[in-house]
Coordinates of C-alpha atoms in Angstrom, one line a residue:
M796 CA 4.1 -20.3 -1.7
G797 CA 6.5 -21.5 0.9
I798 CA 9.9 -20.2 2.1
R799 CA 12.6 -22.8 2.3
M800 CA 16.3 -22.9 2.9
A801 CA 19.1 -25.4 3.0
G802 CA 22.8 -25.0 3.6
I803 CA 25.9 -25.4 5.8
D804 CA 27.5 -23.1 8.4
H805 CA 30.7 -22.9 10.5
R806 CA 29.8 -26.2 12.2
T807 CA 30.8 -28.0 9.0
E808 CA 34.5 -28.7 8.7
I809 CA 36.3 -26.2 6.5
G810 CA 37.5 -28.7 4.0
L811 CA 33.8 -29.6 3.2
R812 CA 32.7 -25.9 3.3
E813 CA 35.2 -25.1 0.6
G814 CA 33.3 -27.3 -1.8
F815 CA 30.2 -25.1 -1.3
A816 CA 32.0 -21.8 -1.8
F817 CA 30.9 -19.5 -4.6
T818 CA 32.6 -16.6 -6.3
T819 CA 30.5 -13.6 -7.5
H820 CA 30.5 -15.0 -11.0
T821 CA 29.6 -18.6 -10.1
A822 CA 26.9 -17.4 -7.7
G823 CA 25.2 -15.4 -10.4
A824 CA 25.3 -18.4 -12.8
F825 CA 23.9 -20.7 -10.1
L826 CA 21.0 -18.4 -9.2
D827 CA 20.2 -18.2 -12.9
F828 CA 20.1 -22.0 -13.0
C829 CA 17.8 -22.1 -9.9
R830 CA 15.2 -19.6 -11.1
H831 CA 14.6 -21.7 -14.2
Q832 CA 13.9 -24.9 -12.2
P833 CA 10.4 -26.2 -11.6
G834 CA 8.9 -25.1 -8.3
V835 CA 11.2 -22.1 -7.9
A836 CA 9.6 -18.6 -7.9
E837 CA 12.4 -16.7 -6.2
A838 CA 16.0 -17.5 -5.1
V839 CA 18.7 -15.9 -3.0
L840 CA 22.2 -17.3 -2.3
L841 CA 23.7 -16.2 1.0
T842 CA 27.5 -16.9 1.1
T843 CA 30.0 -15.8 3.8
C844 CA 33.3 -17.2 5.1
G845 CA 31.2 -19.3 7.6
R846 CA 28.1 -20.4 5.6
T847 CA 26.5 -21.1 2.3
E848 CA 22.7 -21.1 2.3
L849 CA 20.2 -21.3 -0.6
W850 CA 16.9 -19.5 0.0
L851 CA 13.8 -20.3 -2.1
A852 CA 10.3 -19.1 -2.5
G853 CA 8.4 -22.0 -4.0
E854 CA 8.0 -25.7 -3.6
A855 CA 11.4 -26.9 -4.8
D856 CA 13.9 -28.5 -2.5
P857 CA 16.8 -26.1 -1.9
G858 CA 19.1 -28.9 -0.7
H859 CA 18.6 -30.7 -4.0
L860 CA 19.4 -27.6 -6.0
L861 CA 22.4 -26.8 -3.9
T862 CA 24.0 -30.2 -4.4
A863 CA 23.2 -30.0 -8.1
G864 CA 24.9 -26.7 -8.3
V865 CA 28.2 -27.7 -6.7
H866 CA 28.1 -31.4 -7.7
K867 CA 28.6 -32.5 -4.1
S868 CA 26.4 -34.2 -1.5
L869 CA 25.3 -32.1 1.5
P870 CA 27.3 -33.1 4.6
V871 CA 25.5 -34.5 7.7
T872 CA 26.0 -31.2 9.4
A873 CA 23.8 -29.4 6.7
C874 CA 20.6 -27.9 7.8
A875 CA 17.2 -27.5 6.1
R876 CA 14.4 -25.3 7.3
D877 CA 11.1 -24.2 5.9
G878 CA 8.2 -21.9 6.9
P879 CA 8.3 -20.4 10.4
E880 CA 11.7 -22.1 11.3
A881 CA 13.3 -20.6 8.2
I882 CA 11.9 -17.2 8.8
R883 CA 13.1 -17.2 12.4
H884 CA 16.6 -18.5 11.4
L885 CA 17.3 -15.6 9.1
H886 CA 16.2 -13.0 11.7
R887 CA 18.3 -14.7 14.4
L888 CA 21.3 -14.8 12.0
A889 CA 20.9 -11.0 11.3
C890 CA 20.8 -10.4 15.0
G891 CA 24.2 -12.1 15.5
L892 CA 22.8 -15.2 17.2
A893 CA 23.8 -17.9 14.6
S894 CA 27.3 -16.9 13.5
Q895 CA 30.6 -18.3 14.6
I896 CA 31.3 -15.0 16.2
P897 CA 28.3 -13.9 18.2
G898 CA 27.2 -10.4 17.3
D899 CA 29.3 -10.5 14.1
E900 CA 29.0 -7.0 12.7
Q901 CA 29.4 -8.0 9.1
I902 CA 26.4 -10.3 8.8
V903 CA 23.8 -7.6 8.4
G904 CA 25.7 -6.2 5.3
Q905 CA 26.2 -9.7 4.0
I906 CA 22.4 -10.5 4.2
R907 CA 21.6 -7.2 2.5
Q908 CA 24.2 -7.9 -0.2
A909 CA 22.9 -11.4 -0.8
A910 CA 19.4 -10.1 -1.7
E911 CA 20.8 -7.2 -3.8
S912 CA 23.2 -9.5 -5.7
A913 CA 20.4 -12.0 -6.5
G914 CA 19.0 -9.4 -8.9
E915 CA 15.9 -10.7 -10.8
A916 CA 16.0 -14.0 -8.9
C917 CA 15.0 -12.2 -5.7
G918 CA 11.3 -11.5 -6.0
P919 CA 9.0 -9.5 -3.6
L920 CA 8.6 -12.3 -1.0
L921 CA 12.3 -12.9 -0.4
D922 CA 13.1 -9.3 -0.8
R923 CA 10.7 -8.4 2.0
L924 CA 12.1 -11.3 4.2
F925 CA 15.7 -10.2 3.8
R926 CA 14.8 -6.5 4.4
S927 CA 12.9 -7.5 7.5
A928 CA 16.0 -9.4 8.7
V929 CA 18.3 -6.5 8.0
T930 CA 16.1 -4.1 9.9
A931 CA 16.1 -6.5 12.9
G932 CA 19.9 -6.8 12.7
K933 CA 20.3 -3.1 12.8
R934 CA 18.1 -2.9 15.9
A935 CA 20.2 -5.6 17.6
R936 CA 23.4 -3.8 16.7
A937 CA 22.1 -0.6 18.1
L938 CA 21.8 -2.3 21.5
Q939 CA 25.6 -2.7 21.5
G940 CA 26.2 1.0 22.0
P941 CA 29.0 3.1 20.5
R942 CA 31.6 1.9 23.1
R943 CA 31.1 -1.8 22.7
T944 CA 34.2 -3.8 21.4
S945 CA 33.8 -4.7 17.7
L946 CA 33.2 -8.4 17.0
S947 CA 33.9 -10.0 13.7
I948 CA 36.0 -12.8 12.1
A949 CA 38.7 -10.2 11.4
D950 CA 38.8 -9.1 15.0
Q951 CA 39.0 -12.7 16.2
A952 CA 41.9 -13.3 13.8
V953 CA 43.8 -10.3 15.2
R954 CA 43.2 -11.6 18.7
R955 CA 44.8 -14.9 17.7
V956 CA 47.8 -13.1 16.2
A957 CA 48.2 -11.1 19.5
E958 CA 47.9 -14.3 21.6
H959 CA 50.4 -16.2 19.5
L960 CA 53.0 -13.4 19.3
G961 CA 52.6 -12.2 22.9
G962 CA 51.1 -8.8 21.8
L963 CA 51.0 -6.6 18.7
Q964 CA 53.3 -3.8 19.7
G965 CA 56.2 -3.6 17.3
R966 CA 55.1 -6.7 15.4
R967 CA 55.1 -6.8 11.6
V968 CA 52.0 -8.2 9.9
L969 CA 51.2 -8.7 6.2
L970 CA 47.5 -8.7 5.1
V971 CA 46.9 -10.5 1.8
G972 CA 43.6 -9.1 0.6
S973 CA 42.3 -5.5 0.7
G974 CA 38.5 -6.3 1.0
A975 CA 36.3 -5.5 3.9
M976 CA 37.7 -8.1 6.2
G977 CA 41.3 -7.2 5.3
R978 CA 40.7 -3.5 6.0
Q979 CA 39.0 -4.3 9.3
A980 CA 41.9 -6.5 10.4
A981 CA 44.3 -3.8 9.4
Q982 CA 42.6 -1.2 11.6
A983 CA 42.6 -3.6 14.6
L984 CA 46.3 -4.4 14.0
R985 CA 47.3 -0.7 13.9
A986 CA 45.3 0.0 17.0
G987 CA 47.3 -2.7 18.8
G988 CA 50.6 -1.1 17.7
A989 CA 51.6 -3.4 14.8
S990 CA 53.2 -2.3 11.6
V991 CA 50.9 -3.4 8.7
W992 CA 51.4 -4.1 5.0
M993 CA 48.5 -4.9 2.8
T994 CA 48.5 -6.3 -0.8
W995 CA 46.5 -4.8 -3.6
R996 CA 46.0 -5.6 -7.2
K997 CA 43.7 -4.2 -9.9
K998 CA 40.3 -5.7 -10.4
R999 CA 40.3 -8.1 -13.3
P1000 CA 38.2 -6.9 -16.2
D1001 CA 36.7 -10.3 -16.8
A1002 CA 33.8 -11.3 -14.6
A1003 CA 35.1 -14.9 -14.3
G1004 CA 38.4 -13.5 -12.8
R1005 CA 40.6 -14.0 -15.9
P1006 CA 42.4 -10.9 -17.2
E1007 CA 42.1 -10.1 -20.9
P1008 CA 45.4 -10.4 -22.8
A1009 CA 45.5 -6.6 -23.3
A1010 CA 45.1 -6.1 -19.6
E1011 CA 47.9 -8.3 -18.5
K1012 CA 50.5 -5.7 -19.4
V1013 CA 48.6 -3.1 -17.5
L1014 CA 48.6 -5.3 -14.4
R1015 CA 52.4 -5.7 -14.7
E1016 CA 53.5 -2.2 -15.5
E1017 CA 51.1 0.3 -14.0
P1018 CA 51.7 1.1 -10.3
P1019 CA 48.8 0.2 -8.0
H1020 CA 46.4 2.9 -7.0
P1021 CA 44.8 1.5 -3.9
Q1022 CA 41.3 2.7 -2.9
P1023 CA 40.7 3.3 -0.1
T1024 CA 44.1 4.1 1.4
L1025 CA 44.2 3.3 5.1
P1026 CA 46.2 5.5 7.5
D1027 CA 49.5 4.0 8.5
V1028 CA 49.1 1.0 6.3
T1029 CA 51.7 0.3 3.6
M1030 CA 50.2 -0.9 0.3
V1031 CA 52.3 -3.3 -1.7
R1032 CA 51.8 -5.1 -5.0
Y1033 CA 50.1 -8.5 -4.7
E1034 CA 53.0 -10.0 -6.7
E1035 CA 55.4 -8.9 -3.9
R1036 CA 53.6 -10.8 -1.1
Y1037 CA 56.4 -13.4 -0.7
A1038 CA 59.1 -10.8 -0.6
V1039 CA 57.3 -8.8 2.1
M1040 CA 56.3 -11.8 4.3
A1041 CA 60.0 -12.6 4.5
H1042 CA 60.3 -9.7 6.9
C1043 CA 57.0 -10.3 8.8
D1044 CA 56.0 -12.0 12.0
A1045 CA 52.5 -13.0 10.8
V1046 CA 50.4 -13.1 7.7
I1047 CA 46.6 -12.9 7.5
G1048 CA 44.9 -14.3 4.4
A1049 CA 41.7 -12.5 3.6
T1050 CA 41.1 -12.6 -0.2
A1051 CA 38.1 -13.7 -2.2
C1052 CA 40.1 -15.8 -4.6
P1053 CA 38.7 -19.2 -5.6
H1054 CA 42.1 -20.9 -5.2
P1055 CA 45.1 -20.7 -2.7
V1056 CA 47.2 -17.6 -3.1
I1057 CA 50.0 -18.8 -0.7
R1058 CA 51.4 -22.1 -2.0
F1059 CA 53.7 -24.7 -0.5
G1060 CA 56.1 -24.7 -3.4
D1061 CA 56.5 -20.9 -3.4
M1062 CA 57.0 -20.8 0.3
Q1063 CA 60.3 -22.7 0.0
A1064 CA 62.0 -19.4 -0.9
V1065 CA 60.6 -17.7 2.3
T1066 CA 63.1 -18.4 5.1
K1067 CA 61.7 -16.2 7.8
R1068 CA 61.0 -18.3 10.9
P1069 CA 59.0 -18.5 13.1
L1070 CA 56.1 -17.3 10.9
L1071 CA 52.4 -17.4 11.8
F1072 CA 49.6 -17.6 9.2
V1073 CA 46.0 -16.9 10.1
D1074 CA 43.7 -17.8 7.1
I1075 CA 40.2 -16.3 7.3
A1076 CA 39.3 -16.8 3.7
L1077 CA 36.9 -19.4 2.2
P1078 CA 38.1 -21.0 0.0
R1079 CA 41.3 -21.0 2.0
D1080 CA 44.1 -18.7 0.9
V1081 CA 46.9 -20.8 2.3
E1082 CA 47.6 -24.4 1.2
P1083 CA 47.3 -26.7 4.2
E1084 CA 50.8 -28.1 3.4
V1085 CA 52.3 -24.8 4.4
G1086 CA 51.3 -25.5 8.0
Q1087 CA 53.5 -28.6 8.0
M1088 CA 56.7 -26.6 7.3
E1089 CA 59.2 -26.3 10.1
G1090 CA 58.8 -23.1 12.1
V1091 CA 55.4 -22.3 10.5
T1092 CA 52.1 -22.2 12.4
L1093 CA 48.9 -22.2 10.3
L1094 CA 45.4 -21.3 11.8
D1095 CA 42.3 -21.3 9.7
L1096 CA 38.6 -20.4 10.4
D1097 CA 38.1 -23.6 12.3
H1098 CA 40.9 -22.6 14.7
L1099 CA 39.4 -19.2 15.7
G1100 CA 37.4 -20.8 18.5
A1101 CA 34.1 -19.9 20.2
V1102 CA 33.4 -16.6 21.9
P1103 CA 31.5 -16.8 25.2
V1104 CA 27.9 -15.4 25.0
D1105 CA 26.4 -13.5 27.9
P1106 CA 22.8 -14.9 28.5
A1107 CA 21.4 -11.4 28.9
W1108 CA 23.0 -10.2 25.7
A1109 CA 21.5 -13.2 23.8
A1110 CA 18.1 -12.8 25.4
D1111 CA 17.8 -9.2 24.2
R1112 CA 18.6 -10.2 20.6
E1113 CA 16.4 -13.3 20.7
A1114 CA 13.5 -11.0 21.6
I1115 CA 14.2 -8.7 18.6
A1116 CA 14.5 -11.6 16.2
D1117 CA 11.3 -13.3 17.5
E1118 CA 9.4 -10.0 17.3
A1119 CA 10.5 -9.3 13.7
A1120 CA 9.9 -12.9 12.6
H1121 CA 6.4 -12.8 14.0
A1122 CA 5.7 -9.5 12.2
F1123 CA 6.9 -10.9 9.0
R1124 CA 4.6 -14.0 9.3
D1125 CA 1.7 -11.7 10.1
W1126 CA 2.4 -9.8 6.9
M1127 CA 2.5 -13.1 4.9
D1128 CA -0.9 -14.1 6.4
K1129 CA -2.4 -10.8 5.4
Q1130 CA -1.1 -11.2 1.9
A1131 CA -2.5 -14.7 1.7
G1132 CA -5.9 -13.5 3.0
L1133 CA -6.0 -10.6 0.5
A1134 CA -5.1 -12.9 -2.4
D1135 CA -8.0 -15.2 -1.4
L1136 CA -10.3 -12.2 -1.1
H1137 CA -9.3 -11.0 -4.6
A1138 CA -10.0 -14.5 -5.9
I1139 CA -13.5 -14.5 -4.3
H1140 CA -14.2 -11.1 -5.8
A1141 CA -13.0 -12.2 -9.3
F1142 CA -15.3 -15.3 -9.1
A1143 CA -18.3 -13.2 -8.1
R1144 CA -17.7 -10.7 -11.0
H1145 CA -17.4 -13.6 -13.4
R1146 CA -20.7 -15.0 -12.2
L1147 CA -22.3 -11.5 -12.6
A1148 CA -21.1 -11.3 -16.1
C1149 CA -23.1 -14.5 -16.9
L1150 CA -26.5 -13.1 -15.8
P1151 CA -28.8 -12.5 -18.8
G1152 CA -30.3 -9.1 -19.5
V1153 CA -27.9 -7.2 -17.2
T1154 CA -26.4 -4.1 -18.8
A1155 CA -22.8 -3.0 -18.3
A1156 CA -23.9 -0.1 -16.1
Q1157 CA -26.0 -2.4 -13.9
Q1158 CA -23.2 -4.9 -13.7
A1159 CA -20.8 -2.2 -12.5
V1160 CA -23.3 -1.2 -9.7
L1161 CA -23.8 -4.8 -8.7
D1162 CA -20.0 -5.4 -8.7
R1163 CA -19.4 -2.5 -6.3
R1164 CA -22.2 -3.5 -4.0
L1165 CA -21.1 -7.1 -4.0
G1166 CA -17.5 -6.1 -3.3
R1167 CA -18.6 -4.0 -0.3
M1168 CA -20.8 -6.8 1.0
L1169 CA -18.0 -9.4 0.8
D1170 CA -15.5 -7.0 2.4
A1171 CA -18.0 -6.2 5.2
L1172 CA -18.7 -9.9 5.7
L1173 CA -15.1 -11.2 5.8
F1174 CA -13.5 -8.3 7.5
G1175 CA -16.4 -8.4 10.0
V1176 CA -15.4 -12.0 10.7
R1177 CA -11.8 -10.8 11.3
E1178 CA -12.9 -8.1 13.7
R1179 CA -15.2 -10.4 15.7
E1180 CA -13.4 -13.7 15.5
G1181 CA -9.8 -12.8 14.8
H1182 CA -7.4 -13.0 11.9
E1183 CA -7.1 -16.8 12.0
A1184 CA -10.8 -17.2 11.5
F1185 CA -10.7 -14.7 8.6
L1186 CA -7.9 -16.7 7.0
R1187 CA -9.6 -20.0 7.5
I1188 CA -12.9 -18.9 5.9
S1189 CA -11.3 -17.0 3.1
R1190 CA -9.1 -19.9 2.2
S1191 CA -12.0 -22.3 2.4
L1192 CA -14.0 -20.1 0.0
A1193 CA -11.1 -19.7 -2.4
S1194 CA -10.5 -23.4 -2.4
S1195 CA -14.1 -24.1 -3.1
I1196 CA -14.0 -21.7 -6.0
G1197 CA -11.0 -23.4 -7.4
A1198 CA -12.6 -26.8 -7.2
E1199 CA -15.8 -25.5 -8.9
E1200 CA -13.8 -23.9 -11.7
D1201 CA -11.9 -27.1 -12.3
G1202 CA -15.2 -28.8 -13.0
H1203 CA -17.1 -26.5 -15.3
D1204 CA -17.4 -23.0 -16.8
P1205 CA -20.2 -21.2 -14.8
C1206 CA -21.2 -19.4 -18.1
G1207 CA -21.7 -22.8 -19.8
G1208 CA -19.5 -25.5 -21.2
T1209 CA -16.6 -27.4 -19.7
G1210 CA -13.9 -25.4 -18.0
S1211 CA -10.3 -25.6 -18.8
G1212 CA -9.2 -25.6 -15.2
R1213 CA -8.3 -21.9 -15.3
G1214 CA -10.8 -19.2 -14.1
P1215 CA -11.1 -15.7 -12.8
A1216 CA -9.7 -16.8 -9.4
D1217 CA -6.5 -17.9 -11.1
D1218 CA -6.3 -14.5 -13.0
A1219 CA -6.7 -12.7 -9.7
L1220 CA -3.7 -14.6 -8.3
G1221 CA -1.4 -13.7 -11.1
G1222 CA -2.1 -16.6 -13.4
S1223 CA -1.6 -19.5 -11.0
R1224 CA -3.0 -20.8 -7.7
A1225 CA 0.7 -20.8 -6.6
G1226 CA 0.5 -17.1 -6.5
T1227 CA -1.0 -17.2 -3.0
V1228 CA 1.7 -16.4 -0.5
R1229 CA 1.8 -19.0 2.2
C1230 CA 4.5 -20.3 4.4
A1231 CA 5.2 -24.0 4.6
G1232 CA 4.1 -25.3 7.9
G1233 CA 0.8 -23.6 7.8
V1234 CA 1.8 -20.1 8.7

């Protein structure tokens, strides 16, 4: 069973990336669709403000499923990987080597959350892969040390605000969105001396993002009760965002809304100029037409720019990613060898059961002895010749068993194509864990 991925990242223009963005609700529905498709054993959807990637365990094409899910063709900048390349990519990503912001501190949590959010769609293989990547990412982050400057999309957005305004001291900034990126940006703004306002609204009771009729009155009349409350940050109602930005120097959009929350038509009533918008949401929070208004500057994710990478910094993290990816591939190889070994044992037990005149007690003794003999033989090969020879021989034996079972029933009659080796592998030859690419 191979590991495959396909998707887009920050190198794809933001207008195209928006077409592949998922909300929590649509992501769940999409994964449910994927796991019921032929050739899909497991599935995980990794979505951030800079990428959308579909990860599969199985033989299906993740690129095909992704385009079917969003009803759009993958752009030429899309990437597809399988086997060792896919495994290495996820570990490099967790180590901060494949993000728009090198060393992005949020990516480890996003990878962990992707596997957890996949629920039943994420089986043992992808769960192990994603946990391996998270562990590698934590090791890489530990190299940064406690005094290293934080790096994330939110931090880069605050830097752009400071550059454009000539510093943060005494500046007034509105944050639209109180999620993880919004809170991180608020802390950086306060550290720079800016006055910060942050919007907040109650979570909608409906999973699709639509309030129930009875809840609409609550949203209008009950005062907000923001959690968590950030020191020195003024919380305001989401509905008051236009009134507040009329007194601000800059606005940072950081919501998870599937549609723009700052619209060109509504901005006609905001006369504060000059006014800077930095939009770090995907889909975008600010309609592009807002950037065409006189006295308004609009920057989105594509305007954040690249961060220089120190070669020594990158080399340390490449070493961690490569080591973790290699360890994961070794684990997969061992699982494949064990699955083949179980198939050989099952075939031998089935043959023993066909011997005439053998009692159950005698069969149990023969079964134990045969098992010890096969273990000694195959594991002896591994000790003397190495793991690759062990895998080659065990796979060859298991394949021969499968071919023989397809031809006839060793106990007499014509076989149905399903034998004890299939049972040992969980009901299907596809149960053997193997990476595409021969890993």
